[in-house]
Amino acid sequence: MSKFMFKVAPQNPELGSVTPYTIKSKCNYLRRHFDRIEKVYQEETEELWKDCQAEQERTKDHEDDSEHDYSYSDALREIEFISLRMHRYSAILASYAYLENSMSKLCTKYHDSMDLPLKPAEVTGDGIVKFKLYLERLAKIDFQAVNKQWSHLCTLNLIRNCVVHADGDANLIKQSRKLIDIINSSKELSFIEEQLIMMDASYIHSTIDTIESFLLHLFKIGR
């Protein structure tokens, strides 16, 4: 065997450093995975809807619904109220985790390269808010050009916290009124069964797009 071996790059881009290539690769993986699962539920929903219509036609002349098979409509409701919600919550958590991990890595990178007086772990705060503070105050990263993206990510942070700590019930978190107002004013966010957060597929896509452009900006401006 030759002593000269090529170094194999990690298949998962989040294992490496934060670069334009890894940012775009990871965001593309997030999109493709999400779309793949969405397609499965969409196709299943279409088939169940046909079954519901066929069952409705079969029993339309019956005197009562004693022979009506409700299993198709029950399965439809399960997808709408449970399965899709769980799937989209998973997409939110995966996207946020990548964002937070990437910001943490960038903080460490700038701490080492700029010999900053504080380590990221020594700054008070939590999650992406803490890392933004570090990048802004210590690494002197200008966030003005991505204020719109940051606003979206702050909402993402609230939703993520609600999913993690309250299983999506907006009534059970500390900033309940703030999150409820945000959701009520959004076209891509809504509530199902009182105060359980639900998001359209378009919100997941816009979130991944926002994370991608935000991280690319942080990389570019910090070079």
Short mmCIF file of C-alpha atoms in Angstrom, two decimals:
data_model
loop_
_atom_site.label_atom_id
_atom_site.label_comp_id
_atom_site.label_asym_id
_atom_site.label_seq_id
_atom_site.Cartn_x
_atom_site.Cartn_y
_atom_site.Cartn_z
CA MET A 1 0.00 0.00 0.00
CA SER A 2 1.28 3.44 -0.91
CA LYS A 3 2.30 5.64 2.00
CA PHE A 4 0.76 8.61 0.21
CA MET A 5 -2.90 8.82 1.18
CA PHE A 6 -5.43 11.43 0.20
CA LYS A 7 -7.24 13.03 3.11
CA VAL A 8 -10.93 12.23 2.87
CA ALA A 9 -13.13 15.26 3.48
CA PRO A 10 -16.02 14.74 5.93
CA GLN A 11 -19.30 13.93 4.19
CA ASN A 12 -21.19 16.13 6.63
CA PRO A 13 -20.17 19.78 6.04
CA GLU A 14 -20.95 20.85 9.61
CA LEU A 15 -17.97 18.81 10.79
CA GLY A 16 -15.56 21.15 9.06
CA SER A 17 -14.84 24.84 9.41
CA VAL A 18 -17.36 27.49 8.39
CA THR A 19 -16.66 28.44 4.76
CA PRO A 20 -18.86 29.47 1.83
CA TYR A 21 -18.62 25.91 0.51
CA THR A 22 -19.70 24.23 3.77
CA ILE A 23 -22.44 26.81 4.36
CA LYS A 24 -23.97 26.27 0.92
CA SER A 25 -23.55 22.50 1.12
CA LYS A 26 -25.23 22.20 4.51
CA CYS A 27 -28.10 24.49 3.55
CA ASN A 28 -28.66 22.50 0.38
CA TYR A 29 -28.75 19.29 2.45
CA LEU A 30 -31.31 20.86 4.78
CA ARG A 31 -33.49 21.90 1.83
CA ARG A 32 -33.32 18.56 0.07
CA HIS A 33 -34.05 16.57 3.21
CA PHE A 34 -37.01 18.76 4.07
CA ASP A 35 -38.44 18.64 0.55
CA ARG A 36 -38.05 14.87 0.40
CA ILE A 37 -40.17 14.35 3.51
CA GLU A 38 -42.68 17.00 2.46
CA LYS A 39 -43.18 15.18 -0.83
CA VAL A 40 -43.93 11.92 0.99
CA TYR A 41 -46.66 13.58 3.06
CA GLN A 42 -48.04 15.43 0.04
CA GLU A 43 -48.37 12.23 -1.97
CA GLU A 44 -49.90 10.38 0.97
CA THR A 45 -52.37 13.23 1.52
CA GLU A 46 -53.44 13.19 -2.12
CA GLU A 47 -54.09 9.43 -2.00
CA LEU A 48 -56.02 9.67 1.25
CA TRP A 49 -58.11 12.51 -0.13
CA LYS A 50 -59.08 10.33 -3.09
CA ASP A 51 -60.00 7.53 -0.69
CA CYS A 52 -62.12 9.94 1.36
CA GLN A 53 -64.00 11.08 -1.72
CA ALA A 54 -64.54 7.49 -2.85
CA GLU A 55 -65.85 6.53 0.58
CA GLN A 56 -68.14 9.55 0.60
CA GLU A 57 -69.51 8.52 -2.77
CA ARG A 58 -69.95 4.90 -1.64
CA THR A 59 -72.03 5.82 1.39
CA LYS A 60 -73.86 8.91 0.12
CA ASP A 61 -77.22 7.13 -0.06
CA HIS A 62 -76.94 5.41 3.32
CA GLU A 63 -79.41 6.45 6.00
CA ASP A 64 -76.66 6.94 8.59
CA ASP A 65 -72.86 6.76 8.83
CA SER A 66 -72.69 3.41 10.62
CA GLU A 67 -71.00 1.79 7.61
CA HIS A 68 -68.85 4.78 6.68
CA ASP A 69 -65.11 4.09 6.96
CA TYR A 70 -63.55 7.06 8.73
CA SER A 71 -60.03 5.66 8.72
CA TYR A 72 -59.06 7.73 5.66
CA SER A 73 -60.22 11.03 7.14
CA ASP A 74 -58.63 10.13 10.48
CA ALA A 75 -55.32 9.48 8.70
CA LEU A 76 -55.64 12.83 6.91
CA ARG A 77 -56.14 14.66 10.20
CA GLU A 78 -53.17 12.86 11.71
CA ILE A 79 -50.94 14.11 8.90
CA GLU A 80 -52.31 17.65 9.09
CA PHE A 81 -52.27 18.09 12.87
CA ILE A 82 -49.47 15.79 14.04
CA SER A 83 -47.12 14.39 11.40
CA LEU A 84 -46.51 17.60 9.45
CA ARG A 85 -46.07 19.57 12.66
CA MET A 86 -43.49 17.11 14.00
CA HIS A 87 -41.68 17.05 10.65
CA ARG A 88 -41.50 20.84 10.39
CA TYR A 89 -40.46 21.17 14.03
CA SER A 90 -37.57 18.82 13.24
CA ALA A 91 -36.56 21.03 10.32
CA ILE A 92 -36.64 24.10 12.58
CA LEU A 93 -34.45 22.41 15.19
CA ALA A 94 -31.93 21.12 12.65
CA SER A 95 -31.66 24.52 10.95
CA TYR A 96 -31.25 26.38 14.24
CA ALA A 97 -28.66 23.89 15.49
CA TYR A 98 -26.56 24.47 12.38
CA LEU A 99 -26.86 28.24 12.73
CA GLU A 100 -25.85 28.22 16.40
CA ASN A 101 -22.97 25.80 15.88
CA SER A 102 -21.65 27.84 12.95
CA MET A 103 -21.79 31.10 14.90
CA SER A 104 -19.97 29.40 17.78
CA LYS A 105 -17.23 28.25 15.42
CA LEU A 106 -16.87 31.73 13.94
CA CYS A 107 -16.55 33.21 17.44
CA THR A 108 -13.78 30.73 18.25
CA LYS A 109 -12.08 31.47 14.93
CA TYR A 110 -12.03 35.22 15.56
CA HIS A 111 -10.95 34.73 19.18
CA ASP A 112 -7.92 32.76 18.03
CA SER A 113 -7.01 34.84 14.97
CA MET A 114 -7.55 38.25 16.61
CA ASP A 115 -6.28 37.30 20.08
CA LEU A 116 -9.46 38.63 21.68
CA PRO A 117 -9.46 39.11 25.47
CA LEU A 118 -12.52 36.96 26.16
CA LYS A 119 -13.41 33.48 25.03
CA PRO A 120 -16.93 32.95 23.63
CA ALA A 121 -17.80 30.85 26.69
CA GLU A 122 -16.99 33.80 28.96
CA VAL A 123 -19.68 36.03 27.45
CA THR A 124 -23.06 35.99 29.20
CA GLY A 125 -26.18 35.07 27.28
CA ASP A 126 -27.58 32.14 25.37
CA GLY A 127 -27.44 30.72 21.87
CA ILE A 128 -27.28 32.91 18.80
CA VAL A 129 -27.94 36.11 20.79
CA LYS A 130 -24.80 35.49 22.84
CA PHE A 131 -22.70 34.75 19.75
CA LYS A 132 -23.97 37.85 17.93
CA LEU A 133 -22.98 39.94 20.94
CA TYR A 134 -19.50 38.41 20.87
CA LEU A 135 -19.05 38.96 17.12
CA GLU A 136 -20.41 42.50 17.30
CA ARG A 137 -18.69 43.79 20.44
CA LEU A 138 -15.38 41.94 20.40
CA ALA A 139 -14.75 40.92 16.79
CA LYS A 140 -16.28 44.21 15.55
CA ILE A 141 -18.44 42.50 12.92
CA ASP A 142 -20.90 44.92 11.31
CA PHE A 143 -24.43 43.46 11.34
CA GLN A 144 -26.16 46.47 9.77
CA ALA A 145 -26.33 44.88 6.32
CA VAL A 146 -28.11 41.81 7.71
CA ASN A 147 -30.57 43.45 10.13
CA LYS A 148 -33.51 41.98 8.20
CA GLN A 149 -32.02 38.49 8.36
CA TRP A 150 -31.29 38.90 12.06
CA SER A 151 -34.92 39.83 12.74
CA HIS A 152 -36.02 36.59 11.05
CA LEU A 153 -33.48 34.62 13.08
CA CYS A 154 -34.70 36.16 16.35
CA THR A 155 -38.17 34.87 15.54
CA LEU A 156 -36.63 31.51 14.70
CA ASN A 157 -34.95 31.57 18.12
CA LEU A 158 -38.28 32.16 19.86
CA ILE A 159 -39.96 29.35 17.90
CA ARG A 160 -37.07 26.98 18.56
CA ASN A 161 -37.22 27.68 22.29
CA CYS A 162 -40.98 27.13 22.29
CA VAL A 163 -40.59 23.79 20.50
CA VAL A 164 -37.77 22.62 22.79
CA HIS A 165 -39.18 23.80 26.12
CA ALA A 166 -42.96 23.70 25.54
CA ASP A 167 -43.47 21.25 22.66
CA GLY A 168 -44.72 24.10 20.51
CA ASP A 169 -47.34 25.47 22.93
CA ALA A 170 -46.92 29.24 22.80
CA ASN A 171 -48.88 29.71 26.03
CA LEU A 172 -46.22 27.93 28.07
CA ILE A 173 -43.13 30.06 27.40
CA LYS A 174 -41.82 33.20 29.09
CA GLN A 175 -42.26 35.51 26.10
CA SER A 176 -45.67 34.11 25.26
CA ARG A 177 -47.40 37.35 24.20
CA LYS A 178 -44.48 38.43 22.01
CA LEU A 179 -44.42 35.12 20.13
CA ILE A 180 -48.22 34.97 19.78
CA ASP A 181 -48.25 38.48 18.29
CA ILE A 182 -45.48 37.57 15.84
CA ILE A 183 -47.30 34.45 14.69
CA ASN A 184 -50.65 36.22 14.34
CA SER A 185 -49.04 38.85 12.10
CA SER A 186 -47.21 36.34 9.88
CA LYS A 187 -48.52 34.78 6.66
CA GLU A 188 -46.25 31.74 7.05
CA LEU A 189 -46.92 31.01 10.73
CA SER A 190 -50.16 29.99 12.40
CA PHE A 191 -51.70 28.09 15.30
CA ILE A 192 -53.48 24.76 15.28
CA GLU A 193 -55.59 23.45 18.14
CA GLU A 194 -55.46 26.69 20.10
CA GLN A 195 -51.80 27.68 20.67
CA LEU A 196 -49.68 24.97 19.03
CA ILE A 197 -47.31 26.63 16.59
CA MET A 198 -47.50 25.56 12.96
CA MET A 199 -45.46 26.82 10.04
CA ASP A 200 -45.90 26.59 6.27
CA ALA A 201 -43.30 24.83 4.17
CA SER A 202 -42.41 28.25 2.77
CA TYR A 203 -41.30 29.36 6.25
CA ILE A 204 -38.80 26.51 6.43
CA HIS A 205 -37.41 27.46 3.03
CA SER A 206 -37.16 31.15 3.90
CA THR A 207 -35.46 30.24 7.19
CA ILE A 208 -32.80 28.12 5.48
CA ASP A 209 -32.28 30.87 2.88
CA THR A 210 -31.88 33.42 5.67
CA ILE A 211 -29.39 31.27 7.58
CA GLU A 212 -27.35 30.79 4.41
CA SER A 213 -27.17 34.49 3.50
CA PHE A 214 -26.51 35.47 7.13
CA LEU A 215 -23.60 33.06 7.59
CA LEU A 216 -22.12 33.97 4.20
CA HIS A 217 -22.17 37.62 5.27
CA LEU A 218 -20.43 36.83 8.56
CA PHE A 219 -17.74 34.87 6.75
CA LYS A 220 -17.19 37.52 4.07
CA ILE A 221 -17.09 40.56 6.34
CA GLY A 222 -14.83 38.89 8.87
CA ARG A 223 -12.10 37.94 6.42
#
